[in-house]
Short mmCIF file of C-alpha atoms in Angstrom, two decimals:
data_model
loop_
_atom_site.label_atom_id
_atom_site.label_comp_id
_atom_site.label_asym_id
_atom_site.label_seq_id
_atom_site.Cartn_x
_atom_site.Cartn_y
_atom_site.Cartn_z
CA UNK A 1 27.83 29.89 13.54
CA UNK A 2 29.17 26.19 13.08
CA UNK A 3 26.66 23.41 13.63
CA UNK A 4 27.32 19.66 14.02
CA UNK A 5 24.16 17.70 12.77
CA UNK A 6 23.76 14.15 13.90
CA UNK A 7 21.06 11.88 12.32
CA UNK A 8 21.81 8.39 13.80
CA UNK A 9 19.12 6.56 12.02
CA UNK A 10 18.53 8.35 8.71
CA UNK A 11 15.26 7.35 7.78
CA UNK A 12 13.23 9.17 5.08
CA UNK A 13 11.38 11.64 7.46
CA UNK A 14 14.62 12.18 9.48
CA UNK A 15 16.46 12.84 6.13
CA UNK A 16 14.04 15.28 4.79
CA UNK A 17 13.91 17.29 8.01
CA UNK A 18 17.79 17.57 8.01
CA UNK A 19 18.07 18.53 4.46
CA UNK A 20 15.42 21.11 5.02
CA UNK A 21 17.36 22.51 7.91
CA UNK A 22 20.58 22.83 6.02
CA UNK A 23 18.76 24.08 2.71
CA UNK A 24 16.64 26.73 4.62
CA UNK A 25 19.27 27.84 7.23
CA UNK A 26 22.14 27.91 4.80
CA UNK A 27 23.94 30.91 6.35
CA UNK A 28 24.95 28.53 9.10
CA UNK A 29 27.98 26.13 8.66
CA UNK A 30 26.67 22.82 8.83
CA UNK A 31 28.60 19.46 9.26
CA UNK A 32 26.41 16.55 8.74
CA UNK A 33 26.95 12.90 10.01
CA UNK A 34 24.47 10.24 9.42
CA UNK A 35 24.08 6.49 9.80
CA UNK A 36 21.85 4.21 7.49
CA UNK A 37 18.51 3.48 8.82
CA UNK A 38 18.62 -0.44 9.16
CA UNK A 39 19.38 -2.85 11.89
CA UNK A 40 17.40 -0.75 14.40
CA UNK A 41 18.48 -2.52 17.62
CA UNK A 42 22.20 -2.31 16.77
CA UNK A 43 21.90 1.22 15.63
CA UNK A 44 20.07 2.44 18.69
CA UNK A 45 22.65 1.19 21.08
CA UNK A 46 25.85 1.41 18.89
CA UNK A 47 25.59 4.91 17.18
CA UNK A 48 27.85 6.48 19.71
CA UNK A 49 30.49 3.87 19.23
CA UNK A 50 30.43 4.19 15.76
CA UNK A 51 30.81 7.99 15.56
CA UNK A 52 33.18 8.30 18.56
CA UNK A 53 35.69 6.07 17.08
CA UNK A 54 34.91 6.24 13.24
CA UNK A 55 34.60 10.16 13.14
CA UNK A 56 36.36 11.43 15.87
CA UNK A 57 38.33 14.13 13.82
CA UNK A 58 34.84 15.40 12.68
CA UNK A 59 33.31 15.39 16.11
CA UNK A 60 36.21 17.42 17.53
CA UNK A 61 36.53 20.14 14.98
CA UNK A 62 34.83 22.73 17.07
CA UNK A 63 31.29 23.75 16.90
CA UNK A 64 29.10 26.30 18.19
CA UNK A 65 26.02 24.15 18.45
CA UNK A 66 25.02 20.26 18.28
CA UNK A 67 21.62 19.45 16.78
CA UNK A 68 20.88 15.61 16.73
CA UNK A 69 17.98 13.46 16.23
CA UNK A 70 16.48 11.43 19.17
CA UNK A 71 17.96 8.23 17.87
CA UNK A 72 21.49 9.64 18.71
CA UNK A 73 22.87 8.19 22.05
CA UNK A 74 23.86 11.77 22.96
CA UNK A 75 24.54 10.94 26.60
CA UNK A 76 27.06 8.09 25.73
CA UNK A 77 28.43 10.23 22.79
CA UNK A 78 29.23 13.16 25.19
CA UNK A 79 30.86 10.72 27.50
CA UNK A 80 33.16 9.19 24.73
CA UNK A 81 33.88 12.63 23.21
CA UNK A 82 34.18 15.04 26.03
CA UNK A 83 34.40 18.04 23.58
CA UNK A 84 31.06 17.62 22.67
CA UNK A 85 29.79 18.00 26.24
CA UNK A 86 30.89 21.73 26.24
CA UNK A 87 28.60 22.75 23.34
CA UNK A 88 24.91 23.65 23.48
CA UNK A 89 22.78 20.70 22.18
CA UNK A 90 19.36 20.40 20.83
CA UNK A 91 17.77 16.95 20.43
CA UNK A 92 14.74 16.54 17.95
CA UNK A 93 12.26 13.95 18.75
CA UNK A 94 10.71 12.50 15.49
CA UNK A 95 9.28 9.80 17.57
CA UNK A 96 9.57 8.18 21.13
CA UNK A 97 9.95 4.48 22.04
CA UNK A 98 7.05 5.03 24.65
CA UNK A 99 4.36 5.30 22.28
CA UNK A 100 4.74 2.30 19.94
CA UNK A 101 1.73 0.03 19.87
CA UNK A 102 3.61 -3.04 20.16
CA UNK A 103 6.97 -2.80 22.13
CA UNK A 104 9.09 -5.53 23.09
CA UNK A 105 8.08 -7.31 26.48
CA UNK A 106 11.67 -8.62 26.83
CA UNK A 107 13.85 -6.79 29.47
CA UNK A 108 15.97 -5.51 26.79
CA UNK A 109 13.08 -3.36 25.52
CA UNK A 110 13.82 -0.90 28.52
CA UNK A 111 17.30 -0.16 27.01
CA UNK A 112 15.34 1.84 23.90
CA UNK A 113 13.37 3.71 26.65
CA UNK A 114 16.10 4.43 28.92
CA UNK A 115 18.26 5.73 25.95
CA UNK A 116 15.30 7.97 24.96
CA UNK A 117 15.43 9.44 28.65
CA UNK A 118 19.25 9.66 28.74
CA UNK A 119 19.41 11.40 25.25
CA UNK A 120 16.81 13.98 26.38
CA UNK A 121 18.52 14.50 29.93
CA UNK A 122 21.87 15.00 28.17
CA UNK A 123 20.44 17.83 25.76
CA UNK A 124 19.92 21.47 26.60
CA UNK A 125 16.86 21.82 24.42
CA UNK A 126 14.41 19.00 23.80
CA UNK A 127 12.10 19.64 20.79
CA UNK A 128 9.07 17.47 19.49
CA UNK A 129 7.29 17.54 16.40
CA UNK A 130 3.80 17.29 17.99
CA UNK A 131 2.11 17.72 21.47
CA UNK A 132 1.25 13.99 21.19
CA UNK A 133 4.74 13.15 20.79
CA UNK A 134 5.88 15.34 23.87
CA UNK A 135 2.94 14.13 26.07
CA UNK A 136 3.52 10.43 25.45
CA UNK A 137 7.43 10.78 25.90
CA UNK A 138 7.18 12.61 29.08
CA UNK A 139 4.42 10.57 30.43
CA UNK A 140 6.29 7.36 29.37
CA UNK A 141 9.43 8.57 31.14
CA UNK A 142 7.73 9.45 34.32
CA UNK A 143 6.12 6.12 34.57
CA UNK A 144 9.48 4.18 33.81
CA UNK A 145 11.30 6.16 36.43
CA UNK A 146 8.42 5.63 38.87
CA UNK A 147 8.92 1.82 38.22
CA UNK A 148 12.69 1.90 39.04
CA UNK A 149 12.71 0.06 42.32
CA UNK A 150 15.14 2.54 44.35
CA UNK A 151 17.82 5.32 43.77
CA UNK A 152 15.60 7.51 41.52
CA UNK A 153 16.61 11.06 41.33
CA UNK A 154 14.14 13.75 41.66
CA UNK A 155 13.48 16.55 39.29
CA UNK A 156 14.15 14.93 35.77
CA UNK A 157 10.64 15.12 34.48
CA UNK A 158 10.09 18.65 35.52
CA UNK A 159 13.56 19.77 34.04
CA UNK A 160 12.66 18.10 30.79
CA UNK A 161 9.32 19.76 30.78
CA UNK A 162 10.94 23.11 31.19
CA UNK A 163 13.49 22.48 28.58
CA UNK A 164 11.04 21.02 25.86
CA UNK A 165 8.88 22.60 23.14
CA UNK A 166 6.94 21.53 20.24
CA UNK A 167 8.16 22.55 16.69
CA UNK A 168 6.65 20.36 13.70
CA UNK A 169 8.52 19.15 10.76
CA UNK A 170 7.99 21.62 8.19
CA UNK A 171 6.52 20.87 4.69
CA UNK A 172 8.96 21.71 1.60
CA UNK A 173 7.33 24.03 -0.95
CA UNK A 174 7.24 21.25 -3.45
CA UNK A 175 4.36 19.87 -1.29
CA UNK A 176 2.07 22.67 -1.96
CA UNK A 177 1.05 21.83 -5.59
CA UNK A 178 -2.25 22.88 -7.43
CA UNK A 179 -5.16 20.56 -6.79
CA UNK A 180 -6.51 19.33 -10.00
CA UNK A 181 -8.70 16.54 -8.91
CA UNK A 182 -10.33 13.84 -10.89
CA UNK A 183 -12.39 14.72 -13.92
CA UNK A 184 -16.17 14.75 -13.61
CA UNK A 185 -17.66 11.34 -13.71
CA UNK A 186 -14.61 9.60 -12.38
CA UNK A 187 -15.01 7.37 -9.24
CA UNK A 188 -13.77 8.76 -5.84
CA UNK A 189 -9.95 8.26 -5.82
CA UNK A 190 -8.44 7.43 -2.40
CA UNK A 191 -4.85 7.47 -1.41
CA UNK A 192 -3.15 5.49 1.41
CA UNK A 193 0.77 6.64 1.34
CA UNK A 194 2.28 5.09 4.56
CA UNK A 195 5.14 2.64 5.23
CA UNK A 196 4.30 -0.73 4.43
CA UNK A 197 4.48 -2.05 8.11
CA UNK A 198 2.30 -3.12 10.72
CA UNK A 199 2.12 -0.14 12.80
CA UNK A 200 0.17 1.68 10.01
CA UNK A 201 -2.37 -1.00 10.29
CA UNK A 202 -2.83 -1.74 6.66
CA UNK A 203 -5.13 -4.70 7.48
CA UNK A 204 -7.78 -2.11 8.57
CA UNK A 205 -7.40 -0.26 5.36
CA UNK A 206 -8.00 -3.29 3.19
CA UNK A 207 -10.91 -4.67 5.30
CA UNK A 208 -12.78 -1.50 4.82
CA UNK A 209 -12.04 -1.31 1.01
CA UNK A 210 -13.15 -4.97 0.91
CA UNK A 211 -16.51 -4.03 2.65
CA UNK A 212 -16.92 -1.16 0.21
CA UNK A 213 -16.17 -3.24 -2.75
CA UNK A 214 -18.68 -5.96 -1.45
CA UNK A 215 -21.31 -3.25 -1.26
CA UNK A 216 -20.71 -2.24 -4.92
CA UNK A 217 -19.13 1.15 -3.99
CA UNK A 218 -17.11 2.75 -6.97
CA UNK A 219 -13.69 4.08 -6.13
CA UNK A 220 -10.15 3.87 -6.90
CA UNK A 221 -7.28 3.52 -4.59
CA UNK A 222 -3.64 4.43 -4.88
CA UNK A 223 -1.56 2.37 -2.26
CA UNK A 224 1.66 4.12 -2.15
CA UNK A 225 4.66 4.33 0.55
CA UNK A 226 7.77 2.64 1.43
CA UNK A 227 8.25 -1.20 1.08
CA UNK A 228 10.73 -2.95 3.40
CA UNK A 229 12.36 -6.55 3.14
CA UNK A 230 9.55 -7.71 5.94
CA UNK A 231 6.41 -6.61 4.28
CA UNK A 232 3.00 -7.78 5.78
CA UNK A 233 1.49 -10.38 3.49
CA UNK A 234 -1.92 -8.56 3.55
CA UNK A 235 -0.67 -6.26 0.81
CA UNK A 236 -0.29 -8.88 -2.13
CA UNK A 237 -3.32 -10.50 -0.73
CA UNK A 238 -5.39 -7.31 -1.15
CA UNK A 239 -4.06 -6.34 -4.22
CA UNK A 240 -5.55 -9.64 -5.77
CA UNK A 241 -8.91 -9.04 -4.08
CA UNK A 242 -9.27 -5.37 -5.11
CA UNK A 243 -7.61 -5.84 -8.59
CA UNK A 244 -10.49 -3.83 -10.23
CA UNK A 245 -10.27 -0.86 -7.69
CA UNK A 246 -6.32 -0.53 -7.63
CA UNK A 247 -4.71 2.50 -9.00
CA UNK A 248 -0.92 3.05 -8.40
CA UNK A 249 0.87 0.46 -6.20
CA UNK A 250 4.00 0.93 -4.36
CA UNK A 251 6.67 3.56 -3.84
CA UNK A 252 6.75 6.25 -6.25
CA UNK A 253 10.46 7.23 -6.81
CA UNK A 254 9.85 10.49 -8.85
CA UNK A 255 8.93 13.26 -6.22
CA UNK A 256 7.12 15.27 -9.02
CA UNK A 257 5.09 12.28 -10.03
CA UNK A 258 4.17 11.55 -6.48
CA UNK A 259 2.84 15.07 -6.16
CA UNK A 260 0.78 14.98 -9.17
CA UNK A 261 -0.95 11.65 -7.99
CA UNK A 262 -1.79 13.41 -4.78
CA UNK A 263 -2.88 16.55 -6.36
CA UNK A 264 -5.29 14.39 -8.65
CA UNK A 265 -6.86 12.31 -5.88
CA UNK A 266 -9.80 13.01 -3.68
CA UNK A 267 -9.23 11.61 -0.04
CA UNK A 268 -5.87 11.08 1.86
CA UNK A 269 -6.27 8.22 4.29
CA UNK A 270 -4.78 7.10 7.44
CA UNK A 271 -5.50 3.90 9.54
CA UNK A 272 -2.09 4.17 11.62
CA UNK A 273 -1.76 3.02 15.25
CA UNK A 274 1.58 4.76 15.33
CA UNK A 275 2.00 8.39 13.92
CA UNK A 276 3.73 11.23 15.77
CA UNK A 277 3.07 13.95 13.20
CA UNK A 278 1.56 12.21 10.15
CA UNK A 279 3.74 13.62 7.38
CA UNK A 280 2.37 11.41 4.75
CA UNK A 281 -1.38 12.75 5.42
CA UNK A 282 0.07 16.36 5.55
CA UNK A 283 1.71 15.97 2.26
CA UNK A 284 -1.59 14.84 0.85
CA UNK A 285 -3.64 17.64 2.33
CA UNK A 286 -0.99 20.16 1.07
CA UNK A 287 -1.87 18.84 -2.44
CA UNK A 288 -5.67 19.45 -1.83
CA UNK A 289 -6.81 16.08 -0.62
CA UNK A 290 -9.58 15.77 1.92
CA UNK A 291 -7.85 14.04 5.06
CA UNK A 292 -9.86 11.27 6.59
CA UNK A 293 -7.96 9.85 9.70
CA UNK A 294 -8.53 8.08 12.98
CA UNK A 295 -9.52 10.10 16.11
CA UNK A 296 -6.07 9.37 17.90
CA UNK A 297 -2.38 10.14 17.69
CA UNK A 298 -1.24 13.61 16.70
CA UNK A 299 -4.31 13.75 14.29
CA UNK A 300 -6.31 15.31 17.10
CA UNK A 301 -4.12 18.49 17.24
CA UNK A 302 -4.01 18.58 13.30
CA UNK A 303 -7.45 18.30 11.86
CA UNK A 304 -10.96 19.31 13.07
CA UNK A 305 -13.34 16.51 14.16
CA UNK A 306 -14.99 16.38 10.64
CA UNK A 307 -11.91 14.92 9.29
CA UNK A 308 -11.42 12.23 11.77
CA UNK A 309 -13.52 9.10 12.03
CA UNK A 310 -14.21 7.04 15.36
CA UNK A 311 -11.16 5.66 17.02
CA UNK A 312 -11.32 1.99 18.21
CA UNK A 313 -7.40 0.95 18.41
CA UNK A 314 -8.12 -2.25 20.16
CA UNK A 315 -11.21 -3.08 18.01
CA UNK A 316 -10.44 -3.38 14.45
CA UNK A 317 -13.82 -4.44 13.42
CA UNK A 318 -15.63 -1.41 15.08
CA UNK A 319 -13.07 0.90 13.66
CA UNK A 320 -13.46 -0.61 10.17
CA UNK A 321 -17.25 -0.04 10.33
CA UNK A 322 -16.54 3.68 11.51
CA UNK A 323 -14.27 4.08 8.33
CA UNK A 324 -16.89 2.50 5.89
CA UNK A 325 -19.55 4.76 7.20
CA UNK A 326 -17.52 7.71 6.43
CA UNK A 327 -16.42 6.63 2.98
CA UNK A 328 -19.59 5.03 1.55
CA UNK A 329 -21.46 8.37 1.01
CA UNK A 330 -18.34 9.87 -0.52
CA UNK A 331 -18.13 6.87 -2.99
CA UNK A 332 -21.79 7.51 -3.91
CA UNK A 333 -21.30 11.13 -4.30
CA UNK A 334 -17.83 12.30 -4.82
CA UNK A 335 -18.89 15.99 -4.70
CA UNK A 336 -19.09 15.67 -1.07
CA UNK A 337 -15.28 16.13 -0.88
CA UNK A 338 -14.53 17.51 -4.53
CA UNK A 339 -14.39 21.31 -4.51
CA UNK A 340 -14.03 21.52 -0.68
CA UNK A 341 -11.06 23.33 0.40
CA UNK A 342 -8.75 21.06 2.51
CA UNK A 343 -7.41 22.36 5.91
CA UNK A 344 -4.95 25.15 5.52
CA UNK A 345 -1.34 23.95 6.08
CA UNK A 346 0.36 27.08 4.90
CA UNK A 347 1.79 27.67 8.35
CA UNK A 348 3.77 24.37 8.19
CA UNK A 349 5.93 25.45 5.15
CA UNK A 350 9.62 25.84 5.53
CA UNK A 351 9.26 29.59 4.61
CA UNK A 352 7.10 30.16 7.49
CA UNK A 353 8.81 27.86 9.99
CA UNK A 354 12.38 28.59 9.38
CA UNK A 355 12.41 31.45 11.52
CA UNK A 356 11.22 29.60 14.43
CA UNK A 357 14.07 27.12 13.95
CA UNK A 358 16.67 29.97 13.73
CA UNK A 359 15.23 31.31 16.99
CA UNK A 360 15.69 27.82 18.71
CA UNK A 361 19.19 27.36 17.57
CA UNK A 362 20.44 31.08 18.00
CA UNK A 363 18.82 31.00 21.68
CA UNK A 364 20.22 27.71 22.80
CA UNK A 365 22.85 27.72 25.72
CA UNK A 366 24.15 25.26 28.30
CA UNK A 367 21.21 24.48 30.66
CA UNK A 368 21.84 20.92 31.65
CA UNK A 369 24.08 21.63 34.67
CA UNK A 370 21.99 24.28 36.16
CA UNK A 371 18.65 22.67 35.29
CA UNK A 372 19.54 19.37 36.95
CA UNK A 373 22.62 18.91 38.99
CA UNK A 374 22.27 22.04 41.13
#
């Protein structure tokens, strides 16, 4: 089977997902087209033009399936390259524009939302990485269509519900490393390993760590993750304030070293306002860390209540107190989490999940015409 794989905004998690598909389903013949993960606004609206006129020979080479990330403007691309409209297509939603904590209020913000809808409508199968992602996307699409002043067609959301399913991004086998943990007598070791951007709410992390430090708590924290050109100032400010508590700082290029740091730590933290699957936390748990995450987003379907602290998305002060209340006893007695088995994530590995992806691809056929237009 020949498959065209399109990643229109090839960010780290998107790249890892598509590389996993190609590696673990190697009996398919894959052709991969990607676009760099920069200039979001232009990439979101321009990817169909880029490919239709820059890679037309590749797009028209004849395929049995099209698999695309949700950043791909599939409806527009199928219009510009009609050959693609006759091929069964699957769109994978790593995220959706409806659930961002801060969306643009300007009218052009609706363009991103409508593109999310158009791409889903144009696909024969719509796949989400979590129930949270599916719920917020379909709910947001329903609300937006209801806000249209007139000429709103019936049946779009019900059709998308019928054609959609949840299939998480699997974890590579390299994520499952033996947990060594810190030596006895070493203070609690925390890890925060998310993108250095505002939607991951780093100010909440540092506010909690400041309070622990002021109370004399003993701990070390590794602040890892990708840094971009526009980085919240809170990172460098916190690094100076928490100098005695800082372990590793910044993005770890070497994957083996990154896994070793996770495997030698106690607790993997999240303060996110925006996470559709929480891969960074899942990587820490796969390496043996105890997860401590807010009671919101996809975390409710991933982890039991004991691993979640009280969520107050609109009240950072209250949420900070909730996180500190959970961390303080761990700092006083690291044994509360050391030696405790983390949640079992073996079911999220590629060797386990690859068969579900194969079934998805093999069973996909043209549904859009029958589902919507008839």
